[in-house]
Backbone as a printed PyTorch tensor [residue, N CA C, xyz], in Angstrom:
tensor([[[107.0980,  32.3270,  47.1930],
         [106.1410,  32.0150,  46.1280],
         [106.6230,  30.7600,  45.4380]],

        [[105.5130,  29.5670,  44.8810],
         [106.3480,  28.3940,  44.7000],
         [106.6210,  28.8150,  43.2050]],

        [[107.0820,  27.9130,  42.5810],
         [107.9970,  28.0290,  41.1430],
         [106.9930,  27.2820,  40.6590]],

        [[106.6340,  28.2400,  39.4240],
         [105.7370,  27.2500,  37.8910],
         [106.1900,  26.3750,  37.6070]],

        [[105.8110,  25.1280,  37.5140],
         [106.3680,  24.0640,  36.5830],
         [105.8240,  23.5490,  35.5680]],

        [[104.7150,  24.1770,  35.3780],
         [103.2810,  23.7860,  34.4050],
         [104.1080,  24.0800,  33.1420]],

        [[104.5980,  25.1180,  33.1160],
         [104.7880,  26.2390,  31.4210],
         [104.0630,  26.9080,  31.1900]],

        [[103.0370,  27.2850,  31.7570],
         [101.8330,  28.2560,  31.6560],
         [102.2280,  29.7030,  32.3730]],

        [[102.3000,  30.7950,  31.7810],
         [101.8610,  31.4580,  32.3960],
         [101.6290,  32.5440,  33.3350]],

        [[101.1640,  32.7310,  34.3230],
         [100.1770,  32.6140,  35.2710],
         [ 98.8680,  33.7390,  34.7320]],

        [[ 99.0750,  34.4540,  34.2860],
         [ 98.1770,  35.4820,  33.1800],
         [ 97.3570,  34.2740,  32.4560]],

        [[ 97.7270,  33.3110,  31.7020],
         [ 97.4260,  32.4810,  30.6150],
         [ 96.4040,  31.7640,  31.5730]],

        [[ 97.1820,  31.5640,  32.4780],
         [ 95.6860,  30.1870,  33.4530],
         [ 94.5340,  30.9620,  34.1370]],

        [[ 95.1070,  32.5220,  34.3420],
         [ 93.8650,  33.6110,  34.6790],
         [ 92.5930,  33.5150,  33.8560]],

        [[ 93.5100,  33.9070,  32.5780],
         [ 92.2980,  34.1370,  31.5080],
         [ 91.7570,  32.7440,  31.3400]],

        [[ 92.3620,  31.7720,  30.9820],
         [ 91.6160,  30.8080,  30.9110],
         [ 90.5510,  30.5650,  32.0490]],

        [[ 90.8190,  30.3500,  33.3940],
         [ 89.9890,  30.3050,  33.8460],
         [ 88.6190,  31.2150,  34.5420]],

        [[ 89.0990,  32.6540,  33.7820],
         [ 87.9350,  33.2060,  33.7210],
         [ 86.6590,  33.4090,  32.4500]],

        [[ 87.9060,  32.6200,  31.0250],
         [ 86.6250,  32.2080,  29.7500],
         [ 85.9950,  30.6820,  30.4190]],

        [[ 86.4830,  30.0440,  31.3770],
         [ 85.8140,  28.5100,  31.6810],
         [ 84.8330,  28.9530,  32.6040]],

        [[ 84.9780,  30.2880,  33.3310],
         [ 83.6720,  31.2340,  34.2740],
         [ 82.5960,  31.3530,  33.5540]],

        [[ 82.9400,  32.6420,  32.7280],
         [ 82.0580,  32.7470,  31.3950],
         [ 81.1410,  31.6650,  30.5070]],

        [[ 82.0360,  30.7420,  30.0730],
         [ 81.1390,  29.8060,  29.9780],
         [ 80.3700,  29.0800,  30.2110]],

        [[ 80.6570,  28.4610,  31.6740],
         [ 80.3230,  27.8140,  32.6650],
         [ 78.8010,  28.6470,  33.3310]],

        [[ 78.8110,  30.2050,  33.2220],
         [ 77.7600,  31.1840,  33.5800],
         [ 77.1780,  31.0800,  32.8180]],

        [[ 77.4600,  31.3420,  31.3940],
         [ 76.5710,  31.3110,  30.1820],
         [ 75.8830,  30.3400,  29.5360]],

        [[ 76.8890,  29.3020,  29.7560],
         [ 75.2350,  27.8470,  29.6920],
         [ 74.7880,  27.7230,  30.5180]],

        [[ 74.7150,  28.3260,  31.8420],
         [ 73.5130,  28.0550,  32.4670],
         [ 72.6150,  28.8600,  32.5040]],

        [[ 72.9410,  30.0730,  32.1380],
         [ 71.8690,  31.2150,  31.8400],
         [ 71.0660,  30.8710,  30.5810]],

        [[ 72.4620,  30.5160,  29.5850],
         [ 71.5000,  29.7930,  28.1740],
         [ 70.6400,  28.6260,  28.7810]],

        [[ 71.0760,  27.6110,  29.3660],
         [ 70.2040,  26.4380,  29.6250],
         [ 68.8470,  27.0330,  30.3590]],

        [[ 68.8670,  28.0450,  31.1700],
         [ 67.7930,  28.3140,  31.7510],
         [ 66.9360,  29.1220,  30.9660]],

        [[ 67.3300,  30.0760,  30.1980],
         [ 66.6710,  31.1340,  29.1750],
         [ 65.7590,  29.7690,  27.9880]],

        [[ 66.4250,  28.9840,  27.9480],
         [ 65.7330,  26.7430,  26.8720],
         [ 64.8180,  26.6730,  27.6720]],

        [[ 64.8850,  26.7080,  28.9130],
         [ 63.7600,  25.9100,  29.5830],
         [ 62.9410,  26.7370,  29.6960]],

        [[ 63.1130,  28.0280,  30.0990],
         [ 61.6280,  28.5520,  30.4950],
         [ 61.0710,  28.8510,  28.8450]],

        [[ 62.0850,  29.3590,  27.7950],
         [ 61.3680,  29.0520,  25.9970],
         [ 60.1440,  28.0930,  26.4730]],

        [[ 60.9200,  26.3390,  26.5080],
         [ 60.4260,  25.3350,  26.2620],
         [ 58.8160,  25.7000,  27.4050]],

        [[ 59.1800,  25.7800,  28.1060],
         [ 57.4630,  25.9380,  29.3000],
         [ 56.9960,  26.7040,  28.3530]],

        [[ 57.4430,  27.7640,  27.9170],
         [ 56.2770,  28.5630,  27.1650],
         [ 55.8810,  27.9410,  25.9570]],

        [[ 56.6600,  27.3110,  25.6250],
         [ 56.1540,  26.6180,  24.4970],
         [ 54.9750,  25.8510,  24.5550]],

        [[ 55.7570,  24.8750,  25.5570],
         [ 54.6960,  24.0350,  26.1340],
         [ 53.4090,  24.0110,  26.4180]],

        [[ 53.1870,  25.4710,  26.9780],
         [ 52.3090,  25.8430,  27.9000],
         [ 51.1660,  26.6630,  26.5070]],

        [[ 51.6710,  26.9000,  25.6100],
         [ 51.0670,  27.4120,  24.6640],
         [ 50.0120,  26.7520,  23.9950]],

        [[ 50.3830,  25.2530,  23.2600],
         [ 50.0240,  24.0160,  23.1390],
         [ 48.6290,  23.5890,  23.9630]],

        [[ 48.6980,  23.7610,  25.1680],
         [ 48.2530,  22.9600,  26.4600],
         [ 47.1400,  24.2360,  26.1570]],

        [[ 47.1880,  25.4270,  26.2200],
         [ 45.6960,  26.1340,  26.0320],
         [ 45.2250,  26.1900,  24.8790]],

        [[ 46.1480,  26.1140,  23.6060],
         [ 45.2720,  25.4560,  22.7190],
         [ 44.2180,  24.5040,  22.4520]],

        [[ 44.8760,  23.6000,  23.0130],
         [ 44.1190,  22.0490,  23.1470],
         [ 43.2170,  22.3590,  23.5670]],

        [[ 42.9930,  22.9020,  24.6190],
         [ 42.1050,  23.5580,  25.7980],
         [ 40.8330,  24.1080,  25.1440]],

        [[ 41.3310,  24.9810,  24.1370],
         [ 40.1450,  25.6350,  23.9100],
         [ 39.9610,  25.2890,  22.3420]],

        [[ 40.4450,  24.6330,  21.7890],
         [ 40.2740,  24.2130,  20.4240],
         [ 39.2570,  23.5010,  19.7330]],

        [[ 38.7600,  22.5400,  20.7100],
         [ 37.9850,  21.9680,  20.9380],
         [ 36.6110,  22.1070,  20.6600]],

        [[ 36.2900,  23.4200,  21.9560],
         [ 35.1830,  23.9010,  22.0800],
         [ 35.1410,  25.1770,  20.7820]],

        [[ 36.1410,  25.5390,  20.2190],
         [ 35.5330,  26.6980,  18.7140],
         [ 35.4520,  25.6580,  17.6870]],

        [[ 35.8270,  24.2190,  17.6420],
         [ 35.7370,  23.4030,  16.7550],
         [ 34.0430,  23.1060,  16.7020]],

        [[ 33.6320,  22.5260,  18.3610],
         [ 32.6040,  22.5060,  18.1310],
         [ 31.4550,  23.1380,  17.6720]],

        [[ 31.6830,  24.4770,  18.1970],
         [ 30.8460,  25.6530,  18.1630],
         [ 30.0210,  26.1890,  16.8050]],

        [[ 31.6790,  26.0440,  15.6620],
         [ 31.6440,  26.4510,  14.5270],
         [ 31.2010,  25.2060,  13.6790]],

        [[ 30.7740,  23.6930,  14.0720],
         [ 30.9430,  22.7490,  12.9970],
         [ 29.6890,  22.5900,  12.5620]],

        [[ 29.2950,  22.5990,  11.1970],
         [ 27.9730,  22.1570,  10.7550],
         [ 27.1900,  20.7760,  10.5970]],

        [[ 28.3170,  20.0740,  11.4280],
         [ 27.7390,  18.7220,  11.5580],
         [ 26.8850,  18.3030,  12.4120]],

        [[ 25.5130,  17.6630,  11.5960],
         [ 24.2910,  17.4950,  12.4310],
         [ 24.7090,  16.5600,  13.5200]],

        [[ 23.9030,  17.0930,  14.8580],
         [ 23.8400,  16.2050,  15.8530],
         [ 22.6120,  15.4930,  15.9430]],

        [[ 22.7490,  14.4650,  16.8550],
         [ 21.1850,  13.3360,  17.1230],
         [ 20.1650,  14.0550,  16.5700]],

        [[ 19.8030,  15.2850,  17.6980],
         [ 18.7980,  16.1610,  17.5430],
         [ 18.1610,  16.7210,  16.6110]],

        [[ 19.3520,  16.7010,  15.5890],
         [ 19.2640,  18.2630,  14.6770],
         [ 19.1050,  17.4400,  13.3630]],

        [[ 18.4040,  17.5660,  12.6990],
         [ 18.0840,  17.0570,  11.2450],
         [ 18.4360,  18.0780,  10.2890]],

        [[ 19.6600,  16.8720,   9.5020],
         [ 19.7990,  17.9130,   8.1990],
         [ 19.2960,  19.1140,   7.6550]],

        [[ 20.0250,  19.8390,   7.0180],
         [ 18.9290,  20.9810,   6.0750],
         [ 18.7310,  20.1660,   4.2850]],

        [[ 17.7310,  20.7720,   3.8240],
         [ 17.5760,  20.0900,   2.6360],
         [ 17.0560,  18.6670,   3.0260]],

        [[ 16.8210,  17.6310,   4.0600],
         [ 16.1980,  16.5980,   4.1090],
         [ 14.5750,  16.5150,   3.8780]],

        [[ 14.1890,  16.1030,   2.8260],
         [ 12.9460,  16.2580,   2.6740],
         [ 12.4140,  14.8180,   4.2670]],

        [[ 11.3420,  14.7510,   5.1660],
         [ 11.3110,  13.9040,   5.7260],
         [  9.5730,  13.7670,   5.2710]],

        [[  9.0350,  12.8810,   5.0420],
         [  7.6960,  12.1040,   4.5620],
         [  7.1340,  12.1920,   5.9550]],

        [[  6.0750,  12.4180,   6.7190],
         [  5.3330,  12.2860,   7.3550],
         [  3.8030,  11.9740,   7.4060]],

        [[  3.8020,  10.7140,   8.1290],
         [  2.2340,   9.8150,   6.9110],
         [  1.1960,  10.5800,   8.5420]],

        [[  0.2930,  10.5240,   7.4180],
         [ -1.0770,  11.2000,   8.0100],
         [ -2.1530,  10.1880,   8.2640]],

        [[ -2.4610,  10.1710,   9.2350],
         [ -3.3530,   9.0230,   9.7990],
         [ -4.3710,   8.9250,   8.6870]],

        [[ -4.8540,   7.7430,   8.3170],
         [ -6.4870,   7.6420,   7.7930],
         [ -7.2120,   8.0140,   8.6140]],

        [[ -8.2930,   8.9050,   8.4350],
         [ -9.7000,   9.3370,   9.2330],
         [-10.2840,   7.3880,   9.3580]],

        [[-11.2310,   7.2380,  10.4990],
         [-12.1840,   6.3240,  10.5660],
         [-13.2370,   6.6470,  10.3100]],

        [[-13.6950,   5.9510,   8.5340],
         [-15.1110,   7.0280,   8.6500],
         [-16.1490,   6.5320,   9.6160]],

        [[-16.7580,   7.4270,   9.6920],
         [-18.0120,   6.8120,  10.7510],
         [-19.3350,   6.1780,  10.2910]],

        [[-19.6980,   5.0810,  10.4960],
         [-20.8220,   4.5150,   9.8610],
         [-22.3200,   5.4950,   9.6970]],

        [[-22.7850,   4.9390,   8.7220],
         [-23.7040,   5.4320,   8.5630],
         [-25.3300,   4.3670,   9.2150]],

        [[-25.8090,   4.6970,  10.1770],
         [-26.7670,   4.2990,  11.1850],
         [-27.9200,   4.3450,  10.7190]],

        [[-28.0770,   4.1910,   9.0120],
         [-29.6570,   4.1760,   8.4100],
         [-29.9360,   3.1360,   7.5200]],

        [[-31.2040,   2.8650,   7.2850],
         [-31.7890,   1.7520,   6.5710],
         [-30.9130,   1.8640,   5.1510]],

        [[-31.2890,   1.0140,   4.0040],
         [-30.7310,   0.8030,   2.8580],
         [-31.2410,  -0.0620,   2.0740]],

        [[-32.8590,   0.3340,   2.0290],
         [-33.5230,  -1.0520,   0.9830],
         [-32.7410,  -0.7910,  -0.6220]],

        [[-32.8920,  -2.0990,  -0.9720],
         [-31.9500,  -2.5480,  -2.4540],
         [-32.9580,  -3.6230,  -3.2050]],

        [[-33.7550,  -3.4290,  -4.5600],
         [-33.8190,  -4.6920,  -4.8330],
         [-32.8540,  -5.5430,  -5.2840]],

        [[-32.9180,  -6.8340,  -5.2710],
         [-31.9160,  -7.8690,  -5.2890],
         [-33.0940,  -9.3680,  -5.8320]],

        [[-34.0610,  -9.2260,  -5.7290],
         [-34.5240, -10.1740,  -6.8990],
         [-35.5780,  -9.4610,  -7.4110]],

        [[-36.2000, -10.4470,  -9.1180],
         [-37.1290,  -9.8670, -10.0880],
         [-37.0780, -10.9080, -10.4880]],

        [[-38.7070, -12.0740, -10.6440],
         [-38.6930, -13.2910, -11.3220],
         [-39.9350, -13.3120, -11.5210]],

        [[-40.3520, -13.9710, -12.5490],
         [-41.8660, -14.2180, -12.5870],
         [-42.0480, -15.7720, -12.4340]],

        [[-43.3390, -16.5080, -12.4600],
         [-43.3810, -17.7880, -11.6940],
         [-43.2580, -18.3160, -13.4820]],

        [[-44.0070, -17.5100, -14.4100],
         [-43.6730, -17.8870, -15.7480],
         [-43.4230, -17.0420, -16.4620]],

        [[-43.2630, -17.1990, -17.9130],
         [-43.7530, -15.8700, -19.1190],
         [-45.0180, -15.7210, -18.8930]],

        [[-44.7920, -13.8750, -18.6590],
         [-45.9320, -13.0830, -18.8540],
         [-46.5160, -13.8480, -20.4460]],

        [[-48.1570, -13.9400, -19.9510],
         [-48.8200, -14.1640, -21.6380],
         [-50.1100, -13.5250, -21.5640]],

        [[-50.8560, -13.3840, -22.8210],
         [-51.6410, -12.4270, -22.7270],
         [-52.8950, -13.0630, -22.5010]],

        [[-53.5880, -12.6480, -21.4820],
         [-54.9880, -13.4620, -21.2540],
         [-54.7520, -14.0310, -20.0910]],

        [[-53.4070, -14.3850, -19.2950],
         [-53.2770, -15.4810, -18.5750],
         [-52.7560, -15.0930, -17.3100]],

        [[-53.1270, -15.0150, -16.0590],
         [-52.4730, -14.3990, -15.1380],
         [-50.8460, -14.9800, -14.4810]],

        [[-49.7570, -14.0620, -14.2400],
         [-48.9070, -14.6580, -13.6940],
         [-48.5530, -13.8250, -12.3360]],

        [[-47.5090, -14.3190, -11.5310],
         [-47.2610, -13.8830, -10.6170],
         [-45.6910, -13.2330, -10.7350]],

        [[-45.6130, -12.2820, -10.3380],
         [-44.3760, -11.8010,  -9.9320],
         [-43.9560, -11.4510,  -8.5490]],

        [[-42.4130, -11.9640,  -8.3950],
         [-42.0160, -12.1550,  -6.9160],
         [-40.8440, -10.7770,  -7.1530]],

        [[-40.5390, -10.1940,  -5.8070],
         [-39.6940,  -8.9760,  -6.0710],
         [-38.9140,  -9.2870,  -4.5720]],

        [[-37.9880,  -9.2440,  -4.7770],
         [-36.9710,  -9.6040,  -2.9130],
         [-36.3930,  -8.0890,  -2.9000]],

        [[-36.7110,  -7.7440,  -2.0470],
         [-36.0690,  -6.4420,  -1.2530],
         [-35.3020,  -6.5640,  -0.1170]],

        [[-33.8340,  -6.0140,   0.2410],
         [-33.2840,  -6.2250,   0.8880],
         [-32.6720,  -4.8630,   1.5840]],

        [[-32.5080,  -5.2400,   2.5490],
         [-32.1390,  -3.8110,   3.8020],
         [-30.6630,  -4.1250,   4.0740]],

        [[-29.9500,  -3.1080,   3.1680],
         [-28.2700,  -3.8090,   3.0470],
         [-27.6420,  -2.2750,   3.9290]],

        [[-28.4620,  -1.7240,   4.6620],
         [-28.3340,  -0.7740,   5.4940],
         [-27.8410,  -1.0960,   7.3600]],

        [[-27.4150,  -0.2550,   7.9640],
         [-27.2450,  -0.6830,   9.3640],
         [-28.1070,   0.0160,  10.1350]],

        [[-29.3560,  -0.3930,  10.1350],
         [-30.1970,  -0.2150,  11.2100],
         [-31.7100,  -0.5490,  10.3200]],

        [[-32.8290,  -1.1210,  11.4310],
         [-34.4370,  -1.8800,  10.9140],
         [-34.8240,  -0.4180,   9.8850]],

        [[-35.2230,  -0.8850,   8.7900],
         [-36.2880,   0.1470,   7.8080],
         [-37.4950,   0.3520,   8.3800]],

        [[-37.7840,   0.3250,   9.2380],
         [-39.2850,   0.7530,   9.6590],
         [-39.9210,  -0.0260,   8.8520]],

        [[-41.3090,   0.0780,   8.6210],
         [-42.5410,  -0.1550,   7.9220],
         [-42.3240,   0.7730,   6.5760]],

        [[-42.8210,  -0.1330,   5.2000],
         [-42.5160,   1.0110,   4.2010],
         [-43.8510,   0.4370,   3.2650]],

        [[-44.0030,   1.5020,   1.9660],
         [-44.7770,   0.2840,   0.9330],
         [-43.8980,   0.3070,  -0.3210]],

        [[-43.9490,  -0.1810,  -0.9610],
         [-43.5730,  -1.1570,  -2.3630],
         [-44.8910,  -1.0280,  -3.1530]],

        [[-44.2460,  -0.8120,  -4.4790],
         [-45.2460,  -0.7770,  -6.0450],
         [-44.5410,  -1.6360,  -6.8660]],

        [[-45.5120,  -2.2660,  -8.2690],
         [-45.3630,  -2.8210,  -8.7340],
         [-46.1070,  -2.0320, -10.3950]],

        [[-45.0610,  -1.4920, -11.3290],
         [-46.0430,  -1.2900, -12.2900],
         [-45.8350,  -2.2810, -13.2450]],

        [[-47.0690,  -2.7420, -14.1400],
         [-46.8540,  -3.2510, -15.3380],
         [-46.5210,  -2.9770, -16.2790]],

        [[-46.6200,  -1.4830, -16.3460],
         [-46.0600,  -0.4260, -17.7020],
         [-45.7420,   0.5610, -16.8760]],

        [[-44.5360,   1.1010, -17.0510],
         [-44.4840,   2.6820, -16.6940],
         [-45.3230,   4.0160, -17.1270]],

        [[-46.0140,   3.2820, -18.3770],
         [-46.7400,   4.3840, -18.8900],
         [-48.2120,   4.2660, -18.4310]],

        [[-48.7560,   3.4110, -17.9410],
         [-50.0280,   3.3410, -16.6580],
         [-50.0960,   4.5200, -15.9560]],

        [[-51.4900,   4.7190, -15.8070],
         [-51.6760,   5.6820, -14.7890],
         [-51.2680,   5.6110, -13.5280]],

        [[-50.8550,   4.2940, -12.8650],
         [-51.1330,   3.6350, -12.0810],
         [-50.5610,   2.4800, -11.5850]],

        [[-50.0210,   1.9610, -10.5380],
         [-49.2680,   1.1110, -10.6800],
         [-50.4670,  -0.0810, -10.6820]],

        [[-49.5630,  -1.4390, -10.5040],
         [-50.1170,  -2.8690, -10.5930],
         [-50.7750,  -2.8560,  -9.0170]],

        [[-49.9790,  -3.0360,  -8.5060],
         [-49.4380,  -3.6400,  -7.0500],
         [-49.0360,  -2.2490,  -6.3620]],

        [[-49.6060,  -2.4960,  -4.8390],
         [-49.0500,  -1.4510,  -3.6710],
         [-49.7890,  -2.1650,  -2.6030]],

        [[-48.1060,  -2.6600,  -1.6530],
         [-49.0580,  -2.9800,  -0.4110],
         [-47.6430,  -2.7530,   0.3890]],

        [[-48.1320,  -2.6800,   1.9830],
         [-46.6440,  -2.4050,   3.0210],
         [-46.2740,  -3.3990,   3.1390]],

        [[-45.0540,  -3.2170,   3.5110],
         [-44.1130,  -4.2960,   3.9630],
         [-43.6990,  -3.8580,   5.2740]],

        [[-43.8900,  -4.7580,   6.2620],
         [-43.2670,  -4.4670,   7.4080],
         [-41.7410,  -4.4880,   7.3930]],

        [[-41.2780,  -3.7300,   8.6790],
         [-39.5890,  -3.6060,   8.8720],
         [-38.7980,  -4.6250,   8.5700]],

        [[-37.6540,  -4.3320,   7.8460],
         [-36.8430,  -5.6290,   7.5440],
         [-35.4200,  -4.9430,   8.1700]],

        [[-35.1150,  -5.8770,   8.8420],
         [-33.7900,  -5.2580,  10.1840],
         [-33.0770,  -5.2840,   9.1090]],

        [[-31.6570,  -4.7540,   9.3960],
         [-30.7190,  -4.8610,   8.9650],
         [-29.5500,  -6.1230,   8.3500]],

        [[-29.4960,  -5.9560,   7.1460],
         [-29.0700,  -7.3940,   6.2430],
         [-30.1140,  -8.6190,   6.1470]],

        [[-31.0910,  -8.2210,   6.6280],
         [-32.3750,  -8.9770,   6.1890],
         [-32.9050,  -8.4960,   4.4750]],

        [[-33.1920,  -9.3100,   4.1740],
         [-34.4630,  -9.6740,   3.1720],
         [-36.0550, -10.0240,   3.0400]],

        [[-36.6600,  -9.5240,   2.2790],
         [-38.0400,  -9.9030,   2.0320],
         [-38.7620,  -9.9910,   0.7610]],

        [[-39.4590, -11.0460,   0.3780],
         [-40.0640, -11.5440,  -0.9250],
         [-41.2710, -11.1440,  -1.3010]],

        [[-42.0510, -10.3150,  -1.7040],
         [-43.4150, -10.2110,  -1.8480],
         [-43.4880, -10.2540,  -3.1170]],

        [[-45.0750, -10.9230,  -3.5610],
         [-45.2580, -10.9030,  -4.8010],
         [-46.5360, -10.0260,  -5.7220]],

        [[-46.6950, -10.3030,  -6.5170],
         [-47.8770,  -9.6640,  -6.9590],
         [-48.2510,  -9.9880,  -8.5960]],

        [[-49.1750, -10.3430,  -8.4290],
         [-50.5490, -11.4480,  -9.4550],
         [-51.0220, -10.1670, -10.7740]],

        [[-50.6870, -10.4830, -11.8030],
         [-51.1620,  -9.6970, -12.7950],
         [-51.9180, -10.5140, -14.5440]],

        [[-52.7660,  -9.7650, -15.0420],
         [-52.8970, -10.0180, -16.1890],
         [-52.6910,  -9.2030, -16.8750]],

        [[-51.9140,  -9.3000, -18.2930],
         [-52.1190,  -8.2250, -19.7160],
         [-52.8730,  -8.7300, -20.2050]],

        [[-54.1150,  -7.7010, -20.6670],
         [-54.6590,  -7.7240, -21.4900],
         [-54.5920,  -7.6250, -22.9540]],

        [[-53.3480,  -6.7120, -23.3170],
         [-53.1280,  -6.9660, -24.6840],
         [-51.5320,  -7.5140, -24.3350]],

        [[-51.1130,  -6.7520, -25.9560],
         [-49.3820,  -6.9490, -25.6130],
         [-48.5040,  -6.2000, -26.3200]],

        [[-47.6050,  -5.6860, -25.9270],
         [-46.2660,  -4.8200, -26.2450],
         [-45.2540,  -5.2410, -25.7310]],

        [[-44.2060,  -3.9050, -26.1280],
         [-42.7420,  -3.9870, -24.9600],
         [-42.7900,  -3.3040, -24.3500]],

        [[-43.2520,  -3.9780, -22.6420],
         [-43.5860,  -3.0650, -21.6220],
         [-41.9860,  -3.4220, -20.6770]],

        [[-42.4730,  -1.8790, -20.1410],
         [-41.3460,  -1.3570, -19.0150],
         [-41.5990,  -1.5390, -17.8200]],

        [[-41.5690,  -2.9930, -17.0390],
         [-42.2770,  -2.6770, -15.9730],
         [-41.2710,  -2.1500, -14.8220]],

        [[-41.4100,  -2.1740, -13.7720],
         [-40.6730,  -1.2710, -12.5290],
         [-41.2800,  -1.8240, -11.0280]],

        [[-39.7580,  -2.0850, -10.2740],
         [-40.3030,  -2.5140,  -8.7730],
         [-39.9240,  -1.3050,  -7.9440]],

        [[-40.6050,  -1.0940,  -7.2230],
         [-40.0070,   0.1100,  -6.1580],
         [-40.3330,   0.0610,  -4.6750]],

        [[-38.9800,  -0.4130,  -4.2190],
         [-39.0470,  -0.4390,  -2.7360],
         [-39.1230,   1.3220,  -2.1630]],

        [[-39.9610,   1.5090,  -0.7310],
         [-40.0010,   2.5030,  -0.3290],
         [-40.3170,   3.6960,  -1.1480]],

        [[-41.7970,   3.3770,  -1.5040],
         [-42.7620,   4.1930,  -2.9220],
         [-42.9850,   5.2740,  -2.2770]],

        [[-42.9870,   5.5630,  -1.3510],
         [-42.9980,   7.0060,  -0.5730],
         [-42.6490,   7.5930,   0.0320]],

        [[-41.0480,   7.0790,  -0.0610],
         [-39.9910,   7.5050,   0.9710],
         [-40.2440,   7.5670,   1.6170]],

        [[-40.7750,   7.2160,   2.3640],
         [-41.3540,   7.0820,   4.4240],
         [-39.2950,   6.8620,   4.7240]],

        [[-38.7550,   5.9630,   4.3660],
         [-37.7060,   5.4720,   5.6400],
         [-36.4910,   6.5120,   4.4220]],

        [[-35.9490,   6.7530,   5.7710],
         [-34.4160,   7.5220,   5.8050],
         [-33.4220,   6.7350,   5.8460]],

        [[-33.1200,   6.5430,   4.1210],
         [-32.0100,   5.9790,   4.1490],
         [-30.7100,   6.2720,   3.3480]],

        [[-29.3750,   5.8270,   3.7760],
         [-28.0990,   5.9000,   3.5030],
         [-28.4400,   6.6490,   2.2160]],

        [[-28.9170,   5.5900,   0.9160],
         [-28.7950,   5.8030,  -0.6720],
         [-30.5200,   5.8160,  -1.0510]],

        [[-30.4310,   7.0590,  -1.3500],
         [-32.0820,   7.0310,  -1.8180],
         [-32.0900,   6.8190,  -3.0450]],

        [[-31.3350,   6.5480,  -3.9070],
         [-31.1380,   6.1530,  -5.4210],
         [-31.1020,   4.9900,  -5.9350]],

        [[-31.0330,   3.7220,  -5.3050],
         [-31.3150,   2.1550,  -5.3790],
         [-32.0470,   1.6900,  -5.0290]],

        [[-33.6240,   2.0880,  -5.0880],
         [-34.7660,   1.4830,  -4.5000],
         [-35.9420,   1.2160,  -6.1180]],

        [[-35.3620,   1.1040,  -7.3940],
         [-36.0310,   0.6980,  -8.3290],
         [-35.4080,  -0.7170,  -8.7130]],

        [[-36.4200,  -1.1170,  -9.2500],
         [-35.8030,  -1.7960, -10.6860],
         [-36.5230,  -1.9600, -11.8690]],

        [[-36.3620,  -2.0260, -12.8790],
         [-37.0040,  -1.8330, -14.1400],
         [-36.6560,  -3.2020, -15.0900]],

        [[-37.6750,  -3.7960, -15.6640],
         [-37.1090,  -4.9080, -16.7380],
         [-38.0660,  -4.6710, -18.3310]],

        [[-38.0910,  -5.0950, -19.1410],
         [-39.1280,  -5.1750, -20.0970],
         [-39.5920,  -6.5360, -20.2440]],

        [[-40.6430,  -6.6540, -20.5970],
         [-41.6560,  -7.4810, -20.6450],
         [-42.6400,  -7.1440, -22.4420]],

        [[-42.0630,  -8.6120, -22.8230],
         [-43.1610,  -8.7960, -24.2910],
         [-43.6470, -10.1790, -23.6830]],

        [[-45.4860,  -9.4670, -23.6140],
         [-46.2460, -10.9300, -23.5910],
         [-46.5520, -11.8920, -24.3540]],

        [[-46.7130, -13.2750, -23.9300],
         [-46.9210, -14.2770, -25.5070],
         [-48.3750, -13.7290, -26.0320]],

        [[-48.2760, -13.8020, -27.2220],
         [-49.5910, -13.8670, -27.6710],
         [-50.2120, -14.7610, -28.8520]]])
């Protein structure tokens, strides 16, 4: 057997080199017991991410493109209707002149322009002329043939007073409503009249 020369021992270098076993076993069992920790760690993380995502989305109340706020009042304009024309006559007077002053004894003429401010011809109509509203009777009544549409027409009519007051006289296109039109309420006109005397 050879001779120690170390100073050790031989018990002493046993044990020692069975705590440098031990150790040598035990960090690698520790190092391996770190790593597979660390994978799990790791690996924990990695399905988080995974699915974090999608409960983030799921649960978030933030509007998408699609989806319009709550509480947004939004204005929505409503078409104008096109009204639709109305396809009927529309006599209007639009003049009242006499050629002079009415005087008493003396005949004058009165001119009356009637106009068809309607979209479509008035047919044939007649027209009156009173000198007083309080007459039995008017002055003047004669037809007027059709006046197309945005046309005009002038007729007149020749009178004497015999005495004199403040008369009411009155023109009236379409004296017998013969034509169908738009506004049946604008077919007078009325002026007063004091004759010279």
């Amino acid at each position: 057997m050879p001779k120690n020369t170390s100073g050790f021992s031989p018990v002493i270098i046993i044990i020692v080199i069975v705590i440098l076993i031990v150790l040598v076993g035990g960090g690698a069992y520790f190092l391996g017991f770190s790593k597979k920790g660390a994978e799990t760690t790791t690996d924990t993380p990695t399905e988080s991410m995974e699915t974090s995502p999608t409960a983030t989305a799921t649960g978030t109340t933030a509007a998408s493109p699609t989806t319009k706020p709550t509480g947004t009042a939004t204005a929505t304009a409503t078409p104008t209707p096109t009204p639709t024309p109305d396809n009927r006559a529309d006599l209007t007077i639009t003049g009242y002149s006499f050629n002079h002053p009415p005087e008493q004894g003396v005949p004058f003429t009165i001119s009356v322009t009637i106009k068809n401010q309607g979209n479509s011809s008035s047919g044939d109509f007649f027209w009156e002329w009173w000198a007083t509203i309080t007459a039995p009777t008017y002055a003047c009544r004669a037809v007027v043939s059709s006046i197309a549409s945005g046309a005009e027409r002038t007729v007149p009519c020749t009178y004497t007073y015999g005495g004199w007051a403040n008369y009411t006289t009155r023109a009236i296109a379409d004296a017998d409503n013969g034509v169908d039109e738009s506004n049946e309420g604008n077919n007078t006109h009325s002026e007063n009249v004091i004759p010279i005397h």
